[in-house]
Amino acid sequence: MNKLNKLNILILEDDTLTLSVIYSALDELAEERDIEFKTMQFSSYLHVEGVVNKLISDTFDLVLLDRDCIDGKSFHIIDFKKFGVDKMISISSNPEWNENALREGVAHVVQKDFRNMNAFKITLKEAVNEVIKI
């Protein structure tokens, strides 16, 4: 099958359970919407600092943005304006970090709840659909 819609997604997340849910949601959306997702995933703020922020602004169609990373620092060092806050979805389990993303201009928040990852998956799919608008 030749996918007509190809979208680049940056995933800034370090938790493997969350990543499995994200990839499952994207897989379902790809099938439902005839989309091909090309993903780039990083688990450290060092990657954002050394790689992501050096990329051109239109590299990603969507950014899934957690806040805390495995190195004890924040993914929020991403250049919000450069990559477009309208293309970002904050996915922290901590409401305060999602509020911080909203203050940066991020319009979409999906509260991660480790007690109910199925609800997270459903809400994430809805938010991705809203952002990509295909």
PDB file of C-alpha atoms in Angstrom:
ATOM      1  CA  MET A   1       0.000   0.000   0.000  1.00  0.00           C
ATOM      2  CA  ASN A   2       1.340   3.401  -0.953  1.00  0.00           C
ATOM      3  CA  LYS A   3       0.710   5.802   1.905  1.00  0.00           C
ATOM      4  CA  LEU A   4      -0.227   9.240   0.673  1.00  0.00           C
ATOM      5  CA  ASN A   5       0.397  11.053   3.936  1.00  0.00           C
ATOM      6  CA  LYS A   6       3.835  10.878   5.504  1.00  0.00           C
ATOM      7  CA  LEU A   7       4.419  12.744   8.733  1.00  0.00           C
ATOM      8  CA  ASN A   8       7.568  13.276  10.785  1.00  0.00           C
ATOM      9  CA  ILE A   9       7.115  12.916  14.526  1.00  0.00           C
ATOM     10  CA  LEU A  10       9.566  13.756  17.289  1.00  0.00           C
ATOM     11  CA  ILE A  11       8.950  11.879  20.535  1.00  0.00           C
ATOM     12  CA  LEU A  12      10.705  13.225  23.626  1.00  0.00           C
ATOM     13  CA  GLU A  13       9.954  10.519  26.181  1.00  0.00           C
ATOM     14  CA  ASP A  14      12.126   8.236  28.301  1.00  0.00           C
ATOM     15  CA  ASP A  15       9.616   5.805  29.817  1.00  0.00           C
ATOM     16  CA  THR A  16       9.383   2.523  27.907  1.00  0.00           C
ATOM     17  CA  LEU A  17       5.767   1.815  28.930  1.00  0.00           C
ATOM     18  CA  THR A  18       4.713   5.228  27.664  1.00  0.00           C
ATOM     19  CA  LEU A  19       6.684   4.721  24.471  1.00  0.00           C
ATOM     20  CA  SER A  20       4.933   1.407  23.833  1.00  0.00           C
ATOM     21  CA  VAL A  21       1.551   3.106  24.272  1.00  0.00           C
ATOM     22  CA  ILE A  22       2.558   5.973  21.993  1.00  0.00           C
ATOM     23  CA  TYR A  23       3.749   3.631  19.253  1.00  0.00           C
ATOM     24  CA  SER A  24       0.593   1.541  19.591  1.00  0.00           C
ATOM     25  CA  ALA A  25      -1.549   4.684  19.223  1.00  0.00           C
ATOM     26  CA  LEU A  26       0.456   5.799  16.186  1.00  0.00           C
ATOM     27  CA  ASP A  27       0.179   2.345  14.644  1.00  0.00           C
ATOM     28  CA  GLU A  28      -3.616   2.438  15.004  1.00  0.00           C
ATOM     29  CA  LEU A  29      -3.789   5.955  13.558  1.00  0.00           C
ATOM     30  CA  ALA A  30      -1.581   4.949  10.637  1.00  0.00           C
ATOM     31  CA  GLU A  31      -3.959   2.139   9.802  1.00  0.00           C
ATOM     32  CA  GLU A  32      -7.150   4.168  10.362  1.00  0.00           C
ATOM     33  CA  ARG A  33      -6.018   7.277   8.482  1.00  0.00           C
ATOM     34  CA  ASP A  34      -3.688   5.813   5.826  1.00  0.00           C
ATOM     35  CA  ILE A  35      -0.721   7.713   7.244  1.00  0.00           C
ATOM     36  CA  GLU A  36       2.913   6.739   7.430  1.00  0.00           C
ATOM     37  CA  PHE A  37       4.738   8.053  10.475  1.00  0.00           C
ATOM     38  CA  LYS A  38       8.470   8.580  10.477  1.00  0.00           C
ATOM     39  CA  THR A  39       9.510   8.864  14.086  1.00  0.00           C
ATOM     40  CA  MET A  40      12.553  10.137  15.895  1.00  0.00           C
ATOM     41  CA  GLN A  41      12.688   9.391  19.623  1.00  0.00           C
ATOM     42  CA  PHE A  42      15.050  10.671  22.285  1.00  0.00           C
ATOM     43  CA  SER A  43      15.226   9.859  25.987  1.00  0.00           C
ATOM     44  CA  SER A  44      17.678  12.552  27.123  1.00  0.00           C
ATOM     45  CA  TYR A  45      17.681  16.327  27.208  1.00  0.00           C
ATOM     46  CA  LEU A  46      21.236  16.068  25.834  1.00  0.00           C
ATOM     47  CA  HIS A  47      19.777  14.937  22.505  1.00  0.00           C
ATOM     48  CA  VAL A  48      17.475  17.945  22.423  1.00  0.00           C
ATOM     49  CA  GLU A  49      20.363  20.239  23.225  1.00  0.00           C
ATOM     50  CA  GLY A  50      22.875  18.639  20.849  1.00  0.00           C
ATOM     51  CA  VAL A  51      20.696  17.431  17.975  1.00  0.00           C
ATOM     52  CA  VAL A  52      17.067  18.568  17.911  1.00  0.00           C
ATOM     53  CA  ASN A  53      17.544  22.281  18.530  1.00  0.00           C
ATOM     54  CA  LYS A  54      20.091  22.374  15.700  1.00  0.00           C
ATOM     55  CA  LEU A  55      17.641  21.005  13.111  1.00  0.00           C
ATOM     56  CA  ILE A  56      15.692  23.220  10.732  1.00  0.00           C
ATOM     57  CA  SER A  57      12.342  24.467  11.944  1.00  0.00           C
ATOM     58  CA  ASP A  58      10.080  22.448   9.644  1.00  0.00           C
ATOM     59  CA  THR A  59      11.706  19.095  10.432  1.00  0.00           C
ATOM     60  CA  PHE A  60       8.704  17.782  12.402  1.00  0.00           C
ATOM     61  CA  ASP A  61       4.973  17.741  11.772  1.00  0.00           C
ATOM     62  CA  LEU A  62       4.299  16.780  15.385  1.00  0.00           C
ATOM     63  CA  VAL A  63       6.243  16.799  18.658  1.00  0.00           C
ATOM     64  CA  LEU A  64       5.188  14.650  21.620  1.00  0.00           C
ATOM     65  CA  LEU A  65       6.788  16.308  24.613  1.00  0.00           C
ATOM     66  CA  ASP A  66       7.285  14.866  28.070  1.00  0.00           C
ATOM     67  CA  ARG A  67       9.103  17.071  30.549  1.00  0.00           C
ATOM     68  CA  ASP A  68      11.358  14.979  32.781  1.00  0.00           C
ATOM     69  CA  CYS A  69      14.005  12.846  31.194  1.00  0.00           C
ATOM     70  CA  ILE A  70      16.158   9.981  32.377  1.00  0.00           C
ATOM     71  CA  ASP A  71      19.088  12.323  33.081  1.00  0.00           C
ATOM     72  CA  GLY A  72      17.086  14.239  35.674  1.00  0.00           C
ATOM     73  CA  LYS A  73      16.684  17.336  33.550  1.00  0.00           C
ATOM     74  CA  SER A  74      13.981  18.659  31.242  1.00  0.00           C
ATOM     75  CA  PHE A  75      12.970  18.131  27.629  1.00  0.00           C
ATOM     76  CA  HIS A  76      11.544  21.646  27.876  1.00  0.00           C
ATOM     77  CA  ILE A  77      14.876  22.982  26.618  1.00  0.00           C
ATOM     78  CA  ILE A  78      13.449  22.391  23.154  1.00  0.00           C
ATOM     79  CA  ASP A  79      13.159  25.574  21.131  1.00  0.00           C
ATOM     80  CA  PHE A  80       9.378  25.901  21.409  1.00  0.00           C
ATOM     81  CA  LYS A  81       9.031  28.773  18.957  1.00  0.00           C
ATOM     82  CA  LYS A  82      11.342  27.283  16.343  1.00  0.00           C
ATOM     83  CA  PHE A  83       9.458  23.987  16.073  1.00  0.00           C
ATOM     84  CA  GLY A  84       5.995  25.472  16.530  1.00  0.00           C
ATOM     85  CA  VAL A  85       3.955  25.195  19.698  1.00  0.00           C
ATOM     86  CA  ASP A  86       0.903  24.486  17.544  1.00  0.00           C
ATOM     87  CA  LYS A  87       2.543  21.182  16.530  1.00  0.00           C
ATOM     88  CA  MET A  88       3.349  20.095  20.090  1.00  0.00           C
ATOM     89  CA  ILE A  89       1.452  17.901  22.529  1.00  0.00           C
ATOM     90  CA  SER A  90       2.593  17.967  26.138  1.00  0.00           C
ATOM     91  CA  ILE A  91       2.348  14.456  27.617  1.00  0.00           C
ATOM     92  CA  SER A  92       3.625  14.779  31.175  1.00  0.00           C
ATOM     93  CA  SER A  93       2.089  12.867  34.078  1.00  0.00           C
ATOM     94  CA  ASN A  94       2.701  15.929  36.245  1.00  0.00           C
ATOM     95  CA  PRO A  95       0.016  18.632  35.815  1.00  0.00           C
ATOM     96  CA  GLU A  96       2.541  21.327  36.739  1.00  0.00           C
ATOM     97  CA  TRP A  97       4.797  20.406  33.816  1.00  0.00           C
ATOM     98  CA  ASN A  98       1.842  20.444  31.429  1.00  0.00           C
ATOM     99  CA  GLU A  99       0.958  23.893  32.787  1.00  0.00           C
ATOM    100  CA  ASN A 100       4.533  25.006  32.084  1.00  0.00           C
ATOM    101  CA  ALA A 101       4.157  23.818  28.491  1.00  0.00           C
ATOM    102  CA  LEU A 102       0.889  25.733  28.186  1.00  0.00           C
ATOM    103  CA  ARG A 103       2.679  28.884  29.396  1.00  0.00           C
ATOM    104  CA  GLU A 104       5.228  28.329  26.604  1.00  0.00           C
ATOM    105  CA  GLY A 105       2.301  28.364  24.156  1.00  0.00           C
ATOM    106  CA  VAL A 106       1.768  24.630  23.649  1.00  0.00           C
ATOM    107  CA  ALA A 107      -1.941  24.326  22.841  1.00  0.00           C
ATOM    108  CA  HIS A 108      -2.412  20.594  23.350  1.00  0.00           C
ATOM    109  CA  VAL A 109      -2.032  18.631  26.568  1.00  0.00           C
ATOM    110  CA  VAL A 110      -2.658  14.945  27.166  1.00  0.00           C
ATOM    111  CA  GLN A 111      -2.313  14.121  30.845  1.00  0.00           C
ATOM    112  CA  LYS A 112      -0.421  10.844  31.214  1.00  0.00           C
ATOM    113  CA  ASP A 113      -1.878   8.604  33.918  1.00  0.00           C
ATOM    114  CA  PHE A 114       0.180   5.517  34.660  1.00  0.00           C
ATOM    115  CA  ARG A 115      -2.843   3.960  36.370  1.00  0.00           C
ATOM    116  CA  ASN A 116      -4.867   4.178  33.151  1.00  0.00           C
ATOM    117  CA  MET A 117      -2.641   4.066  30.101  1.00  0.00           C
ATOM    118  CA  ASN A 118      -5.574   3.009  27.909  1.00  0.00           C
ATOM    119  CA  ALA A 119      -7.281   6.349  28.575  1.00  0.00           C
ATOM    120  CA  PHE A 120      -3.975   8.079  27.799  1.00  0.00           C
ATOM    121  CA  LYS A 121      -3.786   6.227  24.491  1.00  0.00           C
ATOM    122  CA  ILE A 122      -7.340   7.182  23.481  1.00  0.00           C
ATOM    123  CA  THR A 123      -6.835  10.849  24.397  1.00  0.00           C
ATOM    124  CA  LEU A 124      -3.452  10.915  22.676  1.00  0.00           C
ATOM    125  CA  LYS A 125      -4.959   9.598  19.432  1.00  0.00           C
ATOM    126  CA  GLU A 126      -7.614  12.336  19.573  1.00  0.00           C
ATOM    127  CA  ALA A 127      -4.983  15.028  20.151  1.00  0.00           C
ATOM    128  CA  VAL A 128      -2.746  13.738  17.347  1.00  0.00           C
ATOM    129  CA  ASN A 129      -5.726  13.754  14.988  1.00  0.00           C
ATOM    130  CA  GLU A 130      -6.454  17.341  15.977  1.00  0.00           C
ATOM    131  CA  VAL A 131      -2.878  18.500  15.428  1.00  0.00           C
ATOM    132  CA  ILE A 132      -2.175  16.745  12.129  1.00  0.00           C
ATOM    133  CA  LYS A 133      -5.556  17.611  10.551  1.00  0.00           C
ATOM    134  CA  ILE A 134      -5.332  15.201   7.656  1.00  0.00           C
TER     135      ILE A 134
END
